Coordinates of C-alpha atoms and ligand atoms in Angstrom, one line a residue:
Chain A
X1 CA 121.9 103.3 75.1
X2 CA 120.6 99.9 76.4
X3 CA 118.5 99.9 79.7
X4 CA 119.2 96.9 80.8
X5 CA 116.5 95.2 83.5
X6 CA 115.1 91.7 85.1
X7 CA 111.6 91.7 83.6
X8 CA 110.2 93.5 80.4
X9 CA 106.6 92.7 80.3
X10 CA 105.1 93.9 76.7
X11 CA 101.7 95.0 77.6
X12 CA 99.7 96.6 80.0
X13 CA 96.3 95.1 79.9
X14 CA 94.9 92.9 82.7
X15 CA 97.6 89.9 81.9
X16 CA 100.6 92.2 81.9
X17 CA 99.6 94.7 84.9
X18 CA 99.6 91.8 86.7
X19 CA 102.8 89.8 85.7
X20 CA 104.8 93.5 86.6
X21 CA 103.3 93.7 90.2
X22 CA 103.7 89.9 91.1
X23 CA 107.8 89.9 89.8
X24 CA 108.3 93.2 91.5
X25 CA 106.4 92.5 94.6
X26 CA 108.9 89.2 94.4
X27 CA 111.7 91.6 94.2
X28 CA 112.7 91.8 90.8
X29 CA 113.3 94.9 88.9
X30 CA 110.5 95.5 85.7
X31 CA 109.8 97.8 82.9
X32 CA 106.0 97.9 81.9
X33 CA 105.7 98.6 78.2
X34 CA 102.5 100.3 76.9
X35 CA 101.9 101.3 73.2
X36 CA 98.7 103.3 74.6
X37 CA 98.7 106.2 76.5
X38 CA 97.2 104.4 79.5
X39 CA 97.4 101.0 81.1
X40 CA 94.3 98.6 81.7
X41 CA 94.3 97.2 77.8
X42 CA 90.8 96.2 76.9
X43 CA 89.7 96.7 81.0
X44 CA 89.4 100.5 80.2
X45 CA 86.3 100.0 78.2
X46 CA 84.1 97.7 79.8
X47 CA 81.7 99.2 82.1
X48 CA 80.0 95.8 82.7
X49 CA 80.4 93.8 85.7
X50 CA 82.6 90.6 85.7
X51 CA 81.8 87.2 86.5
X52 CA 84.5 84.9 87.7
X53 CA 85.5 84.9 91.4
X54 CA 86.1 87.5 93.9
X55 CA 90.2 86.6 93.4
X56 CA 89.7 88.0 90.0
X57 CA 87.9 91.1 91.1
X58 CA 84.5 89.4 89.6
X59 CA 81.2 91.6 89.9
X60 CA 83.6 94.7 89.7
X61 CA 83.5 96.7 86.6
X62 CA 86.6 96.8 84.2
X63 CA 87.5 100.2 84.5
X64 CA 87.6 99.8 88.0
X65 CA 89.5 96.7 88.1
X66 CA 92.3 98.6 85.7
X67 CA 92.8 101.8 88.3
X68 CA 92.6 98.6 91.2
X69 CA 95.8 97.0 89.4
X70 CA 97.2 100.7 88.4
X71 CA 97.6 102.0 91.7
X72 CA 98.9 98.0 93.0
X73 CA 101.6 98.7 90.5
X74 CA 102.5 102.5 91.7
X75 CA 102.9 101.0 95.2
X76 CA 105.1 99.1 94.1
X77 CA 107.4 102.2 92.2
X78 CA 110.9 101.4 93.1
X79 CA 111.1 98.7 91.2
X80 CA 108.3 99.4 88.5
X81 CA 109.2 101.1 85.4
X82 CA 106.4 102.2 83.4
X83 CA 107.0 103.3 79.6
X84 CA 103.4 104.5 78.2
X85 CA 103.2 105.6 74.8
X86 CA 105.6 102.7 74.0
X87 CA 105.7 100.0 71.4
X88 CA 107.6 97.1 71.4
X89 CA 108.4 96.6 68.0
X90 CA 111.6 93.9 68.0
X91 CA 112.2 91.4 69.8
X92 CA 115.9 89.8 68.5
X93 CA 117.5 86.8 69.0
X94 CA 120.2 87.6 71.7
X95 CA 117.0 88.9 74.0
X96 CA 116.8 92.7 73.1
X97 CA 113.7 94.3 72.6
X98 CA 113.1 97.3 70.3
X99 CA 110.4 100.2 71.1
X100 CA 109.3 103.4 69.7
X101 CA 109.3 104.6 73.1
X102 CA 107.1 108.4 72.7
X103 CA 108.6 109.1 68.9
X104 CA 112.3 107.5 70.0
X105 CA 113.9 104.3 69.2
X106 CA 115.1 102.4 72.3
X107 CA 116.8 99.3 73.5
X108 CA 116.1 97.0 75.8
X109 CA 117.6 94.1 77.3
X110 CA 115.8 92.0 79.9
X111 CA 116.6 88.9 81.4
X112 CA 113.1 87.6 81.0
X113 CA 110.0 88.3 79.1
X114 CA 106.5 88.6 79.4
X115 CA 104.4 88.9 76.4
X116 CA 101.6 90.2 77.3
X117 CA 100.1 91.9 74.1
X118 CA 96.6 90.7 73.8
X119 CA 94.5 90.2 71.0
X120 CA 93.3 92.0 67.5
X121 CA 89.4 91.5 66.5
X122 CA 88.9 89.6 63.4
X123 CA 87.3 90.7 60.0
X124 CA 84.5 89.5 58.1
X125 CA 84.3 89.2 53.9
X126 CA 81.5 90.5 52.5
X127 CA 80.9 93.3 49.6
X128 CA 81.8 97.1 50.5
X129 CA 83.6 95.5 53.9
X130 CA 86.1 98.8 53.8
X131 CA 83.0 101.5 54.0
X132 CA 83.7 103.8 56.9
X133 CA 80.7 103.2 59.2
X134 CA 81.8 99.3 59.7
X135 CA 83.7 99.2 62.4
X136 CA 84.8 96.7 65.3
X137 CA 83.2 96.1 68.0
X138 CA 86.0 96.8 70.5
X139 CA 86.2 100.2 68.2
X140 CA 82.5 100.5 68.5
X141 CA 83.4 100.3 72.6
X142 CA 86.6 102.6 72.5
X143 CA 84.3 105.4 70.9
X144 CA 81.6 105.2 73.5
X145 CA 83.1 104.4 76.7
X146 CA 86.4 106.0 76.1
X147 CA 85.8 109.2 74.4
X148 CA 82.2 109.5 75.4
X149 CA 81.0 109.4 71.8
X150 CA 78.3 107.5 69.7
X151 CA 79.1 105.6 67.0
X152 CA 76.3 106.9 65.1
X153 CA 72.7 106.5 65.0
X154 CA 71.2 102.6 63.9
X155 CA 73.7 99.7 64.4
X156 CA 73.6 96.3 62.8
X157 CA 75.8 94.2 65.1
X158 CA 76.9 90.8 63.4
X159 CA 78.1 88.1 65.7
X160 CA 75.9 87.1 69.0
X161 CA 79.0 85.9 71.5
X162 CA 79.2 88.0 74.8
X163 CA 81.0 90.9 73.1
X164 CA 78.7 91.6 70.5
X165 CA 76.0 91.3 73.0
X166 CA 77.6 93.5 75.8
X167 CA 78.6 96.2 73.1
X168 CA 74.5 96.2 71.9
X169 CA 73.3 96.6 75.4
X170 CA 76.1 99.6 76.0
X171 CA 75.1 100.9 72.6
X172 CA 71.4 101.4 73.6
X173 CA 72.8 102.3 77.0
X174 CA 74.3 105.5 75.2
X175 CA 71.2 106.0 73.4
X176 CA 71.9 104.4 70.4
X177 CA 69.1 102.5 68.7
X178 CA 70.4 98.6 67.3
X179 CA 68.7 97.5 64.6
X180 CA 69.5 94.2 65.1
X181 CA 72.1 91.3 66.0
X182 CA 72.6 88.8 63.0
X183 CA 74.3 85.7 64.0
X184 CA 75.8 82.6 61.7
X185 CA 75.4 79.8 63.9
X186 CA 72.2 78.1 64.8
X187 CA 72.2 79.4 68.4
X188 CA 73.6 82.6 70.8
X189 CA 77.4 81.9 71.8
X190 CA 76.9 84.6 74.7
X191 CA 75.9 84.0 78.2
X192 CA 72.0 84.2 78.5
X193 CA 71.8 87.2 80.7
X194 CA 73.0 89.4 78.5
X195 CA 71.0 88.5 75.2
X196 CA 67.7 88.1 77.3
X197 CA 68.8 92.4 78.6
X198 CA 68.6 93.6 75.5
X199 CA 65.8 90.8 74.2
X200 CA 64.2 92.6 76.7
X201 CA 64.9 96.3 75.3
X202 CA 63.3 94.9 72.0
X203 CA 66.5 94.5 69.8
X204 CA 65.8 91.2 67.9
X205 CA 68.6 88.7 67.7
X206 CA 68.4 86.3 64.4
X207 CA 70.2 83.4 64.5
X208 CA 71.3 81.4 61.3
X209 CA 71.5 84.3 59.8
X210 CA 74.6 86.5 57.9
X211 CA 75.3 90.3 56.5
X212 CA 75.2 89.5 52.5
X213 CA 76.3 93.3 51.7
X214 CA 77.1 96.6 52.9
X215 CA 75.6 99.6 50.7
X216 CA 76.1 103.0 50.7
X217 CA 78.1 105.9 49.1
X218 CA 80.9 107.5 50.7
X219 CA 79.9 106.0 54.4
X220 CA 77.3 102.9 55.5
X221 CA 73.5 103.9 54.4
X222 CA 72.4 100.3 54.9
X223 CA 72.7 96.9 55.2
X224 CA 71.2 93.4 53.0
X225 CA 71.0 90.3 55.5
X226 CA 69.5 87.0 55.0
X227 CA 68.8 83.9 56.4
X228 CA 71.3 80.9 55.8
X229 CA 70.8 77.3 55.9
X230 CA 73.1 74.7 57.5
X231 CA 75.4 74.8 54.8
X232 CA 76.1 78.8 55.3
X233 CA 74.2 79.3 51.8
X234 CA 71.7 82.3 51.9
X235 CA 68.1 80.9 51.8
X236 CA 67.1 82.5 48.7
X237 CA 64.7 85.1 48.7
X238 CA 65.5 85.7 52.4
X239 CA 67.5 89.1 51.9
X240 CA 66.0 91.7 53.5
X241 CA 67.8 95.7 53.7
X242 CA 68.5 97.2 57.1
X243 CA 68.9 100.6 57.2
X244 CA 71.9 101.7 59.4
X245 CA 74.9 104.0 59.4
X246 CA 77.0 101.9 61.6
X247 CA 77.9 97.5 61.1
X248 CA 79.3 96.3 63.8
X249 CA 81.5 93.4 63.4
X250 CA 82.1 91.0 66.2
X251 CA 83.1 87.8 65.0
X252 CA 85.7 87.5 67.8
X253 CA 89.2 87.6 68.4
X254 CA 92.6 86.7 67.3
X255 CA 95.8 86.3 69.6
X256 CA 98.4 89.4 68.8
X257 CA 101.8 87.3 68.3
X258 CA 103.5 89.0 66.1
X259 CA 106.7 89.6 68.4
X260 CA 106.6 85.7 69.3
X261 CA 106.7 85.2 66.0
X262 CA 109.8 87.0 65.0
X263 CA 111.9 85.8 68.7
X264 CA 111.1 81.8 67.2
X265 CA 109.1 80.8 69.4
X266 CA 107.6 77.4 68.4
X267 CA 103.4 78.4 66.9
X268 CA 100.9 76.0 66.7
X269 CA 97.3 76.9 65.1
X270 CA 94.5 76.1 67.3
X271 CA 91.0 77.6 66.6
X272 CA 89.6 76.9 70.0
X273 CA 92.6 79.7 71.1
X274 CA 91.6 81.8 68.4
X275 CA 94.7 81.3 65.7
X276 CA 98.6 80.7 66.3
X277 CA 99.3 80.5 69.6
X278 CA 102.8 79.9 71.1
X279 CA 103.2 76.5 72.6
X280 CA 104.6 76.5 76.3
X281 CA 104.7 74.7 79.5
X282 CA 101.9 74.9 81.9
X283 CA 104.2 77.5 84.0
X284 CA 103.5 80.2 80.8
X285 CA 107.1 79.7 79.4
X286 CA 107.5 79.4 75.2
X287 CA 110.1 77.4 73.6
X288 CA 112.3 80.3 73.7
X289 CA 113.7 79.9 77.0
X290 CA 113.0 82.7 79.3
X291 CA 109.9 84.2 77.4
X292 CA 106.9 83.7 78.7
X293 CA 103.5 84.7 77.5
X294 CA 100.0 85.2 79.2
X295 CA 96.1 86.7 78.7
X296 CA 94.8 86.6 75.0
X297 CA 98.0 86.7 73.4
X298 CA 98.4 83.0 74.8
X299 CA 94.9 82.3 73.7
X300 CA 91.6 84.3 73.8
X301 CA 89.8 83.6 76.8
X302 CA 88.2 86.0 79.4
X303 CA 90.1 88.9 82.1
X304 CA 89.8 86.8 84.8
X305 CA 92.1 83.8 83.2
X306 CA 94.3 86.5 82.1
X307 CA 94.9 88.1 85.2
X308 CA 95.8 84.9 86.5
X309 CA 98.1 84.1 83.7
X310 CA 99.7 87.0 84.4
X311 CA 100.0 86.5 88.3
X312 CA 101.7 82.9 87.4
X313 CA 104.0 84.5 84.4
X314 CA 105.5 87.2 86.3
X315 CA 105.9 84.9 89.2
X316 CA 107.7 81.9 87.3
X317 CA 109.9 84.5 85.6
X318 CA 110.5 86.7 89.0
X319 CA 111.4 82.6 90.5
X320 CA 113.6 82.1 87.6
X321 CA 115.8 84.6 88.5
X322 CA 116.2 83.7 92.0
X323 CA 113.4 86.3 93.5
X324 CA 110.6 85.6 95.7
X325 CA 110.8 84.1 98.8
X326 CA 108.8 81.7 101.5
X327 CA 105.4 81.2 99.9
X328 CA 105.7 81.0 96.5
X329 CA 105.6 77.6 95.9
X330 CA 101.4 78.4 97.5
X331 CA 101.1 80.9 95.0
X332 CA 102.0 79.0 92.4
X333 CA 99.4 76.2 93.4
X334 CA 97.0 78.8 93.9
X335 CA 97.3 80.5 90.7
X336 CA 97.1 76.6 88.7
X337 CA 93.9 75.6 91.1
X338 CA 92.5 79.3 89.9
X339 CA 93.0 78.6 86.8
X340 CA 91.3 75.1 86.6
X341 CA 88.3 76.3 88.2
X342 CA 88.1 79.1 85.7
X343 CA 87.9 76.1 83.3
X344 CA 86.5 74.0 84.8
X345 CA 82.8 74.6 83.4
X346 CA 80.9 73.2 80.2
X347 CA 81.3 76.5 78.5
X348 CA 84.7 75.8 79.0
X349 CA 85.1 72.7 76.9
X350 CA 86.4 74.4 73.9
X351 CA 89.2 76.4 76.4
X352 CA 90.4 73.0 77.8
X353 CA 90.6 71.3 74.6
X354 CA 92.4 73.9 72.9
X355 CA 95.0 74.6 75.9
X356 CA 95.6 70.3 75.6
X357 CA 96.7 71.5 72.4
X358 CA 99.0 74.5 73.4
X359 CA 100.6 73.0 76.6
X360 CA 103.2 70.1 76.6
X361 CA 105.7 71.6 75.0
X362 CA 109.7 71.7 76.7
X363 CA 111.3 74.7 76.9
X364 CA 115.2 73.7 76.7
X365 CA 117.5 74.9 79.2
X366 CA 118.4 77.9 79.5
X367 CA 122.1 79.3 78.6
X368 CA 122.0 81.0 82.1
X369 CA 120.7 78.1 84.3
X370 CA 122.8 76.5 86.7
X371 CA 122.3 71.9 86.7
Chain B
X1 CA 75.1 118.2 62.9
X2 CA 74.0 115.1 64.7
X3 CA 75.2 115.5 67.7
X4 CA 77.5 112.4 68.6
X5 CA 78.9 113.3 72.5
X6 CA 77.4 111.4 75.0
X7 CA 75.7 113.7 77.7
X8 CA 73.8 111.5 79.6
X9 CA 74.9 107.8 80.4
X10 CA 73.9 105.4 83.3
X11 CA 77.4 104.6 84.6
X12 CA 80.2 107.1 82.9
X13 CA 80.2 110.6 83.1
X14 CA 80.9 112.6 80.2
X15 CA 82.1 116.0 81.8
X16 CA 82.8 118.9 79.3
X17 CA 86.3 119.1 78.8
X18 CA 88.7 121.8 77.5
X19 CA 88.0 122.7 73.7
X20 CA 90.8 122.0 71.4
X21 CA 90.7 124.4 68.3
X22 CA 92.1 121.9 65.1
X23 CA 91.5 122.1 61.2
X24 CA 90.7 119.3 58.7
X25 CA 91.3 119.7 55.3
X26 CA 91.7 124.1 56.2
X27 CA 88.0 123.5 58.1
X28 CA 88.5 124.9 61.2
X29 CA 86.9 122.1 64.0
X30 CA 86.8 121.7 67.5
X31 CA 87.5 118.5 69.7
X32 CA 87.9 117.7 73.6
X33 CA 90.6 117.5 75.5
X34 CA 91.0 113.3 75.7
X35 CA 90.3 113.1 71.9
X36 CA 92.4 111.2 69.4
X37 CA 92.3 113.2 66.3
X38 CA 89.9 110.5 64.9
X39 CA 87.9 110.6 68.1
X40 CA 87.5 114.9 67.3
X41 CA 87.0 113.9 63.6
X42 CA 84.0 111.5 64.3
X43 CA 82.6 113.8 66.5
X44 CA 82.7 116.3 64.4
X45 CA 80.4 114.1 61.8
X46 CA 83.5 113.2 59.8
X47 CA 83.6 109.4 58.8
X48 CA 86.3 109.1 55.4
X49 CA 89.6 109.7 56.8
X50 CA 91.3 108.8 53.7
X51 CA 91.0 107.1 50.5
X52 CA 92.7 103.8 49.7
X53 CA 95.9 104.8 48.0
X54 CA 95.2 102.7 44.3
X55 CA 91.7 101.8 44.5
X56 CA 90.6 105.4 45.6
X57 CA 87.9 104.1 48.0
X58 CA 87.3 105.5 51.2
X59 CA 88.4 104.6 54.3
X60 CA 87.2 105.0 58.2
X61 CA 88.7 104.1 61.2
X62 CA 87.8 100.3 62.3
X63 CA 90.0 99.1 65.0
X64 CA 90.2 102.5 67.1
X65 CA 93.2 100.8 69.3
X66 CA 96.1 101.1 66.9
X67 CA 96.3 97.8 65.1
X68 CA 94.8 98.2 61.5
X69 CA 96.3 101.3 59.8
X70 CA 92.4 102.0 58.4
X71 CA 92.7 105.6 59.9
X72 CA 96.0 107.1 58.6
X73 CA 95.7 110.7 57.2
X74 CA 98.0 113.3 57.0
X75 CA 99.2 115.1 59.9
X76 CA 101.2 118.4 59.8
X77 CA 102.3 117.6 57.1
X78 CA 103.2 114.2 58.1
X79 CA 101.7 110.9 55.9
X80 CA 100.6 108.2 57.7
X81 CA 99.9 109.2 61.3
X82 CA 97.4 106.6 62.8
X83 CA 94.9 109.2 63.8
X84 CA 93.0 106.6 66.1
X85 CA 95.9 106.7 68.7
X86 CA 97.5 109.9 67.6
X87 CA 96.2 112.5 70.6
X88 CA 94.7 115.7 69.4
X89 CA 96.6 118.8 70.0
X90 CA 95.7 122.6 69.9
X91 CA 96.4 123.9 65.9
X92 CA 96.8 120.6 64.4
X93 CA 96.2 120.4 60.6
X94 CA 94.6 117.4 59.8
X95 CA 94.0 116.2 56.3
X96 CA 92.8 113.5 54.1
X97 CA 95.2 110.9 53.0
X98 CA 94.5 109.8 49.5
X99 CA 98.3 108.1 48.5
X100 CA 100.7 106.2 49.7
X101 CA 102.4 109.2 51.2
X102 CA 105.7 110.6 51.2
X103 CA 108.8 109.7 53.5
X104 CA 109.6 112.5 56.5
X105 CA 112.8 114.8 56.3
X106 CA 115.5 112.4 57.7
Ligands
FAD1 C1 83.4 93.8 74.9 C2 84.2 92.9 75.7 C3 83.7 92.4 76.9 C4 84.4 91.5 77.7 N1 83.8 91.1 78.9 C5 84.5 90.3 79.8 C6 83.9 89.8 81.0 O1 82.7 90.1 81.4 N2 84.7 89.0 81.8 C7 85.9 88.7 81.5 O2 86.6 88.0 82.3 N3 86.5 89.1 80.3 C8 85.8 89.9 79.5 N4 86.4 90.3 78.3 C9 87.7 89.8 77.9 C10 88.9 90.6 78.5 O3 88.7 92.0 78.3 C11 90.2 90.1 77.8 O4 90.2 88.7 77.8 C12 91.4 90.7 78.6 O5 91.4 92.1 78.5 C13 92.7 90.1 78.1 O6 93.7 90.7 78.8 P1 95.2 90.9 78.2 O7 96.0 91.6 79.2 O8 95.6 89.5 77.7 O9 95.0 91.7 76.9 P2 94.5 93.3 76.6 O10 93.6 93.7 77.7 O11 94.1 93.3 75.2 O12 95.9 94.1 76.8 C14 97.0 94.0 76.0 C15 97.7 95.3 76.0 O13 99.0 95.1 75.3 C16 99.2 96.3 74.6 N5 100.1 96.0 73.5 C17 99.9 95.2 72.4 N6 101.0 95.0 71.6 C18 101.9 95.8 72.2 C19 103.3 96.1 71.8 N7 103.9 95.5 70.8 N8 104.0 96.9 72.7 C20 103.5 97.4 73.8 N9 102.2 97.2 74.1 C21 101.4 96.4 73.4 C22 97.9 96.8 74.1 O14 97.8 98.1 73.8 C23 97.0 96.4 75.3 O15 96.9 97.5 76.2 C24 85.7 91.2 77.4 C25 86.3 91.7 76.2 C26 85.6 92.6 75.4 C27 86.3 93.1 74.2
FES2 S1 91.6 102.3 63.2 FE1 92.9 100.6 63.3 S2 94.8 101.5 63.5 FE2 93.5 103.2 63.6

């Protein structure tokens, strides 16, 4: 049977949670689709405090931010459906999305779309790269923070940008000891504050430096770094053996766009997004008219961005159809002005360069949309 | 067995939860109520989940959210369950997955 509905938002991380309570609060009717058990996407792990601005729930920690925007979205039940446990697998040319909704197949047709799915961490080559024992970080984070557990005794993390160095810190938080954080580049890519915390807990971070090999039998015993020179060539004689049981990789993220992909949307590879990225108009919406994307599926950037991504997504779509009412044309100007501040700093550069990159693009008309 | 549950933790607590009787490869093991079958297996000290289907090398989980297919083993009987989502439930006979696997009844 179809289910037919306004808004299907595919994913219920910071972006999407927010896209579903902004088109519903604007009146339109939304299903929520999760392919994990609970909403809050990468929120539910991150027991850090936020920076960004107060809008954006900064100096709360993630989890808390997630149960903020669950409960936002319960209150606002009569027109929320949520489908946890779902995966949206499909999504065809005439506008209906497939899921493996709990075991079952489904369909869905919306009117609009908001993709919403986030990001997949990236891989690193080296020799024995498949021994158990190497693991992402976000995995390194799920273990810990979600299920309580330690990843194991001694981690090499590889890759110094704010995840690697906020997964370290919560990895000696939870008693873990880190061995050490190697990092390519010449310099940290992570805020200062959090490599001078766990500088400070004695964890040294070596830059221009790389993992040459893993080694060990049927799981990680240890680990051969070395130095490498500005060409990325290992400084011979260098190599020195780590022992650990656990290799964190961290080497950053990649935009999950798999279901853009297959509806045609229109891709364009940008590294300063983190890979293909669907080109759209600076109100969120893809060449496919009526599918709009936000958070790190649109590009990998931070929560904050994302929530507002979201806010603006679910808005334009909710607008689109006629919904909302006195005000929104506010919201939308405060959502764009939230944005550019977001960007607006040095560490930014890279963000605003990229997004040049992604934005411009004209979504055609819409067979539904009245001249 | 190291023991890999967190017990004490600045900011998250940890409370005990319901045991959950499972076995891996006819081993009888315990996990949590909240596991994932591959959260029970690593706390249980297990790390090779399965073992790539041609090269025979073994594989752990790596992603832990769904989106790699590192952790599939067999589950009741059933190849290819992604153990890092998959929740754990009482009696569940968990085993190593060292093929390709074979299609469910249809
Ligand atoms: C260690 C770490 C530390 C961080 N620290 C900060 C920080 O201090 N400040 C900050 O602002 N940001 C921080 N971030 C970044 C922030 O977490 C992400 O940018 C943010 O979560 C992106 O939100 P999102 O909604 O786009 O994606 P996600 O949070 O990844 O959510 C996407 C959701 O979509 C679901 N999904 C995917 N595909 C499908 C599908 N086909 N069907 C159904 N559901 C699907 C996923 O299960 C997931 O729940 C950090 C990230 C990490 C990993
Ligand atoms: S570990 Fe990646 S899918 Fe399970």
């Amino acid at each position: 049977m179809m289910y037919e509905t306004d808004l299907v938002v595919i994913g219920g991380g910071p972006a999407g949670l927010m896209a579903a309570n902004t088109a519903a609060g604007a009146g339109a009717s939304v299903l929520l689709l999760e392919r994990d058990r609970h909403l809050g996407g990468q929120l539910i792990k991150q027991t850090h405090k936020f920076f960004g601005s107060e809008k954006q729930h900064a100096s709360e920690r993630g989890i808390d931010i997630a149960a903020l925007l669950g409960d936002e979205l319960k209150s606002l039940e009569d027109r929320v459906t949520v489908w946890t446990h779902a995966t949206a697998v499909g999504l065809y040319d005439d506008g209906v999305i497939t899921v493996d909704y709990d075991g079952t197949y489904r369909k869905v047709r919306p009117k609009r779309i908001v993709a919403a799915t986030g990001a997949s961490e990236k891989f690193l080559s080296f020799p024995n790269n498949d021994l158990p024992g190497i693991y992402g970080a976000g995995a390194v984070q799920t273990m810990m923070n979600v299920y309580g557990l330690r990843p194991g005794k001694r981690v090499l993390m590889i890759g110094a940008g704010n995840i690697g160095l906020i997964v370290s810190y919560q990895l000696l938080q939870a008693g873990v000891s880190v061995a050490a954080v190697v990092e390519g580049l010449p310099q940290i890519g992570g805020y200062a504050v959090h490599a001078s915390k766990i500088r400070r807990a004695g964890v040294p971070i070596l830059t221009s430096h790389t993992i040459v090999r893993a080694d060990g039998k049927e799981s990680v015993e240890s680990a051969v770094i070395a130095e490498i020179g500005s060409d990325w060539k290992v400084v011979r004689g260098s190599e020195q053996t780590i022992p650990c049981d656990v290799i964190c990789i961290s080497v950053g993220l990649t935009p999950l766009t798999e279901l853009l992909w297959q509806a045609g949307c229109e891709m364009r590879y940008i590294p300063a997004l983190g890979g293909y990225v669907p080109a759209r108009s600076d109100r969120l919406e893809t060449t496919v008219p009526g599918i709009y994307v936000a958070g790190d599926a649109a590009g990998i950037e931070e929560a904050s961005a994302a929530m507002v991504e979201g806010h603006l997504a679910g808005l334009e779509a909710a607008l689109s159809l006629g919904c909302g009412g006195d005000g929104c044309e506010e919201e939308r100007a405060d959502c764009l002005k939230q944005l550019s501040s977001l960007r607006s700093g040095p560490t930014a550069e890279k963000i605003r360069a990229g997004l040049s990159c992604a934005h411009g693009c004209q979504t055609p008309k819409r067979r539904d949309e009245h001249a | 067995m190291e023991n890999r549950r967190i017990t004490d933790h600045p900011i998250l607590d940890f409370s005990e939860g319901e045991v959950i009787p499972f076995t891996f490869d006819g081993k009888p093991m315990e996990g949590r109520s909240g596991d994932t079958i591959a959260s029970a297996l690593h706390a249980n000290g297990v790390k090779v989940l399965g073992y790539h289907f041609k090269t025979k090398r073994p594989r752990g989980f790596y992603c832990a959210i769904g989106n790699c297919s590192s952790c599939l083993m067999v589950v009741n009987g059933q190849s290819n369950v992604r153990t890092c989502t998959e929740p754990l439930l009482p009696g569940m006979k968990v085993e190593t997955q060292i093929d390709r696997g074979v299609p469910d009844d249809v």
